[in-house]
Short mmCIF file of C-alpha atoms in Angstrom, two decimals:
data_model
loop_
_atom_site.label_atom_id
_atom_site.label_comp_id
_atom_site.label_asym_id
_atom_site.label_seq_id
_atom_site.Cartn_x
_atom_site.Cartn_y
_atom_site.Cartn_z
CA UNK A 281 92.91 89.54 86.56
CA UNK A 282 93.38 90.78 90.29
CA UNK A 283 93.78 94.28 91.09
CA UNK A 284 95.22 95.04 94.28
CA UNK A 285 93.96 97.93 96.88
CA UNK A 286 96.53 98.42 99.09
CA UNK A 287 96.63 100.74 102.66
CA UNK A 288 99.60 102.38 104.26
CA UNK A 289 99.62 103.27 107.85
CA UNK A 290 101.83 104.09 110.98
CA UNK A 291 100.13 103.05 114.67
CA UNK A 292 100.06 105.83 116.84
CA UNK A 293 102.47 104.89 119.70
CA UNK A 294 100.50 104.35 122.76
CA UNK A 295 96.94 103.72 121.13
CA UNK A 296 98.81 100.08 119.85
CA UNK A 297 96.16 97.85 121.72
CA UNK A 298 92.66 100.11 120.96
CA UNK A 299 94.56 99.54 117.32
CA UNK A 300 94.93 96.14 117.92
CA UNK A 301 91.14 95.56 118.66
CA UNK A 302 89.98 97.60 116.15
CA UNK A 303 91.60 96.08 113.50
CA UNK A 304 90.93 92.42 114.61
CA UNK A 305 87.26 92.57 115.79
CA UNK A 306 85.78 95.21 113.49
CA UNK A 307 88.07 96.68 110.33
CA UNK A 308 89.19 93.49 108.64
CA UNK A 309 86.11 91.65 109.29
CA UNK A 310 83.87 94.33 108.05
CA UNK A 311 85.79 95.68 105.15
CA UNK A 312 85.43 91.85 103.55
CA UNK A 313 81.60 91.97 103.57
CA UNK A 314 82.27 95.30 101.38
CA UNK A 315 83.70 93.03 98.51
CA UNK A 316 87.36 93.77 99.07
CA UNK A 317 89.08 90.12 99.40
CA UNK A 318 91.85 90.60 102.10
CA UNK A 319 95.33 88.58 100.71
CA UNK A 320 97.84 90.18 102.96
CA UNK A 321 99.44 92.02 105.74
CA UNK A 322 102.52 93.04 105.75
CA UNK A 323 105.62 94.98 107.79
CA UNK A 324 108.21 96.39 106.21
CA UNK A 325 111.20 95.52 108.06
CA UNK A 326 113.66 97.48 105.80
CA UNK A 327 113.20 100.33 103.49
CA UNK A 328 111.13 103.42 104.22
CA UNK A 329 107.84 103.81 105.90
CA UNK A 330 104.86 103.83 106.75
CA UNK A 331 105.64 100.21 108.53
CA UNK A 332 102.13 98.64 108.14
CA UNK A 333 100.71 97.47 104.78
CA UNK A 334 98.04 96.04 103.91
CA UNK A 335 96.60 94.45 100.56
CA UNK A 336 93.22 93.75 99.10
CA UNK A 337 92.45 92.34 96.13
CA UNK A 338 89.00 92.88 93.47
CA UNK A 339 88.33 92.47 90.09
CA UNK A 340 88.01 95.36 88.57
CA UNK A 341 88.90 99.40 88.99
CA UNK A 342 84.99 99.98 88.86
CA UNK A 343 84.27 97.92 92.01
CA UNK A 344 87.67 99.27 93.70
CA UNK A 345 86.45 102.84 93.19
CA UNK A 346 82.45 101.72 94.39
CA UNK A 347 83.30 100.20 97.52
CA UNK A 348 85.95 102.94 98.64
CA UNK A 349 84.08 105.69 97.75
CA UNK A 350 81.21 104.23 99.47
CA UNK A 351 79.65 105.16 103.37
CA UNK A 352 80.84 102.06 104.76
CA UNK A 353 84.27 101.59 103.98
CA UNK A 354 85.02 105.42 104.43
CA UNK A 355 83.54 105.23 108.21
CA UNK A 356 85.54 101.80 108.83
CA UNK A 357 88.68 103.85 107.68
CA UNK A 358 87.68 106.99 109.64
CA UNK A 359 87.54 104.47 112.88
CA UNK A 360 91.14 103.18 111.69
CA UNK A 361 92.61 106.86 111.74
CA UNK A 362 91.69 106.99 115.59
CA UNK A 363 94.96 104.45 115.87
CA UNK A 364 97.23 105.31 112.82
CA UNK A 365 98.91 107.83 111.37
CA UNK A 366 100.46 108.62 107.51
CA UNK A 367 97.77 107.08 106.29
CA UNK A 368 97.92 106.46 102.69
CA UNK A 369 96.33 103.89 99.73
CA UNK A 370 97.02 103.09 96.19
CA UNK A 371 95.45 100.94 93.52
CA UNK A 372 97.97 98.93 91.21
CA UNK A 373 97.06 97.15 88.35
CA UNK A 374 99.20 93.82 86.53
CA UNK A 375 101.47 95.14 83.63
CA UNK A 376 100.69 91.56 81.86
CA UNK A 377 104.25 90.45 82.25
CA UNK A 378 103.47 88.01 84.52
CA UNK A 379 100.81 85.26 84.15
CA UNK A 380 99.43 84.60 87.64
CA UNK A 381 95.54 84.71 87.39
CA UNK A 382 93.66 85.80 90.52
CA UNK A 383 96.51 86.99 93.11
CA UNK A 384 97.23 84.13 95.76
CA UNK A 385 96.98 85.07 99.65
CA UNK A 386 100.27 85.69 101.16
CA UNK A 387 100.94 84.05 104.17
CA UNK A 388 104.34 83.37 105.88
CA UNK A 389 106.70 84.88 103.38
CA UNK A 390 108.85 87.71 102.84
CA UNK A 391 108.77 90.43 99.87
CA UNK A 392 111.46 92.25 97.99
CA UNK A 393 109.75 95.06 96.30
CA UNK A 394 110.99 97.57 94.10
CA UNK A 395 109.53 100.69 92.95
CA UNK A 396 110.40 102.97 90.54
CA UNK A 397 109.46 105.60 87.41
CA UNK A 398 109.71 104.98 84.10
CA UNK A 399 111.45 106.97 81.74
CA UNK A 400 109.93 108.68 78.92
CA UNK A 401 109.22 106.99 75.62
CA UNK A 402 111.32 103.50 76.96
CA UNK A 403 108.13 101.75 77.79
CA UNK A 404 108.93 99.12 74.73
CA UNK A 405 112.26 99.02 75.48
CA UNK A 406 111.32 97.98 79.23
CA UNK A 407 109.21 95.32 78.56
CA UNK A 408 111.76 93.99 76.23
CA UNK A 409 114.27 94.06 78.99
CA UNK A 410 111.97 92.84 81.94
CA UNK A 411 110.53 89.74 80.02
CA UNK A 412 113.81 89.08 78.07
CA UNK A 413 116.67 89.66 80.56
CA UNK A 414 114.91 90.35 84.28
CA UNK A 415 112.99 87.29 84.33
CA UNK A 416 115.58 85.28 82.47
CA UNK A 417 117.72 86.12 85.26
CA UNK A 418 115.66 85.77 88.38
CA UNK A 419 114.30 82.49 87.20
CA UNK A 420 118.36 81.46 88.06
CA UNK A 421 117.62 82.17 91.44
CA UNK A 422 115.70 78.89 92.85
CA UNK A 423 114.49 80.85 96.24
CA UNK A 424 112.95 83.50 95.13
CA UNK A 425 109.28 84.16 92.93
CA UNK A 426 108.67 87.47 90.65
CA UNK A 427 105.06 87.54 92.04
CA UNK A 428 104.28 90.49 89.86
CA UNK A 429 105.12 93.60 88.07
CA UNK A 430 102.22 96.15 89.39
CA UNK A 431 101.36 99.46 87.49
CA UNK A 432 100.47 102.24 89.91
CA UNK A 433 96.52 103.33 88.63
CA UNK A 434 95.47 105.65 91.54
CA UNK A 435 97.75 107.20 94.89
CA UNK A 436 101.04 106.27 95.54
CA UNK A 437 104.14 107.52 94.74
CA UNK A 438 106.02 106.15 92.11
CA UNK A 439 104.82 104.25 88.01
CA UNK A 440 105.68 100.71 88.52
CA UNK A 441 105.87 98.26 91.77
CA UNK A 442 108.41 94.90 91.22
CA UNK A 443 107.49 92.19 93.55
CA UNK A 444 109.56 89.34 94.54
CA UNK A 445 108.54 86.70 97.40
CA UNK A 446 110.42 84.62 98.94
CA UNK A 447 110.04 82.35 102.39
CA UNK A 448 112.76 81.82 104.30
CA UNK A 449 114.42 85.17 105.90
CA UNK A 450 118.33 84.17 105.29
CA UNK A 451 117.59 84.08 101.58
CA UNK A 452 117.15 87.80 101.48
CA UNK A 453 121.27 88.59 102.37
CA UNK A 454 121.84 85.48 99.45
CA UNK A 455 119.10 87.50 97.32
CA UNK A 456 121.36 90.92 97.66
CA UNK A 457 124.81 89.64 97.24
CA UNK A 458 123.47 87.79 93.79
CA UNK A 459 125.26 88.78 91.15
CA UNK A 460 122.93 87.69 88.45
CA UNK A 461 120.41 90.45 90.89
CA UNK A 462 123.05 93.24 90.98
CA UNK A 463 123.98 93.01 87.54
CA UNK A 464 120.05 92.99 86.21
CA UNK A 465 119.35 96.08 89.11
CA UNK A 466 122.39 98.00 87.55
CA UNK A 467 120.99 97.99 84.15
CA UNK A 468 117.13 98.30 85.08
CA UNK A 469 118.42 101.98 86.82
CA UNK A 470 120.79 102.78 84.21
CA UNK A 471 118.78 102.70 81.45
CA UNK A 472 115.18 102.36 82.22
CA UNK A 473 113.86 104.09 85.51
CA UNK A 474 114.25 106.94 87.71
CA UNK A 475 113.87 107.20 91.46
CA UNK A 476 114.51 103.83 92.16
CA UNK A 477 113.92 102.29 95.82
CA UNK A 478 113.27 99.45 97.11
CA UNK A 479 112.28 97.99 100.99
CA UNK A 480 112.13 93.95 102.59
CA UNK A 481 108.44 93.32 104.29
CA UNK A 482 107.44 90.59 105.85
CA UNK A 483 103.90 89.01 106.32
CA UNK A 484 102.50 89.52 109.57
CA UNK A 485 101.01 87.11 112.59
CA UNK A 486 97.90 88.75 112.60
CA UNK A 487 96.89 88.05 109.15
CA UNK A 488 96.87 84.38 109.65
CA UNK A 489 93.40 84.67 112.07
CA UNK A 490 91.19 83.17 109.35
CA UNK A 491 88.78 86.58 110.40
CA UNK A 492 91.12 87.94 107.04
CA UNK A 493 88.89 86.28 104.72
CA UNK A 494 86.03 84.65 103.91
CA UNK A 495 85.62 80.45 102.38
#
């Protein structure tokens, strides 16, 4: 089972190409030799910021916690905050709705994620609802993939994180005008969650360079 460490961050306007070189010729190749296993990059093209997004994923909350709290990763990070501002990071964990093993690397697609609070004592009644109705109903809609259904463990900002992938860009205004999605949305807010948003993000160029992650 893959847990996901994920980074938040805004680049500093004007410091975008001591940034660039950072992050290509020292952060991501370094932070892999730490035992975090890079699977993608992402910008978030709608929805609220920061803009840059990154994802890493381990095995286990013990070795998450080892390597961050560690000398190495917290001076690649301190060279990162040279270049980036609203820094932030969270740790999210599979609910166990979704069967997917070790979490695949994301390359050349596009996200619809959802995040939102539970509320109080309807955590049966949710899981009901996402595995009997939510699924039910996205598996209608061929272009689109419910990737996962994340729990938030450490940081962030809201209990739960819905992703859905898809790859072609067009699919997303398809994807919002679905009835089957705005009838299933209506009902997760209604009567399941609080502060619901959501945001579109898109994988970026730079994460193809192979210097991501290691054969």
């Amino acid at each position: 089972m893959s847990l996901l460490f994920v980074q938040y961050w805004d680049v500093i306007q004007g410091r975008e190409k001591g940034y660039s070189d950072y992050l290509n010729n020292t952060y991501l190749a370094e932070i892999s030799t730490l035992g975090l296993v890079p699977v993608g990059g992402y910008f978030v093209e709608v929805g609220f910021g920061p803009r840059t997004i990154t994802a890493f994923s381990s095995e286990s909350l013990e070795e998450i916690s080892r390597i961050i709290t560690g000398q190495g990763f917290r001076d690649l990070a301190l060279g990162l905050r040279k270049y980036v501002a609203n820094y932030n990071n969270t740790v999210l964990e599979p609910d166990g709705t979704v069967k997917l093993g070790r979490y695949p690397v994301q390359k050349g697609v596009w996200k619809f994620n959802q995040y939102y609070d539970l509320r109080p004592d309807m955590k049966q009644e949710y899981q009901e609802f996402i595995i009997n109705e939510y699924f039910p109903a996205m598996a209608k809609i061929d272009y689109v993939t419910v990737t996962n259904c994340w729990n938030v463990v450490l940081g962030g900002f809201c209990d739960i994180i819905l992703e859905i992938t898809f790859k072609d860009p067009e699919d997303i205004g398809h994807l919002l005008k679905n009835n089957d999605l705005q009838r299933i949305t209506r009902k997760l807010i209604r009567e399941f969650v609080t502060n619901y948003t959501n945001r579109i993000q898109r994988t970026t160029k730079w994460f193809s360079d192979p210097r991501w992650f290691r054969r």
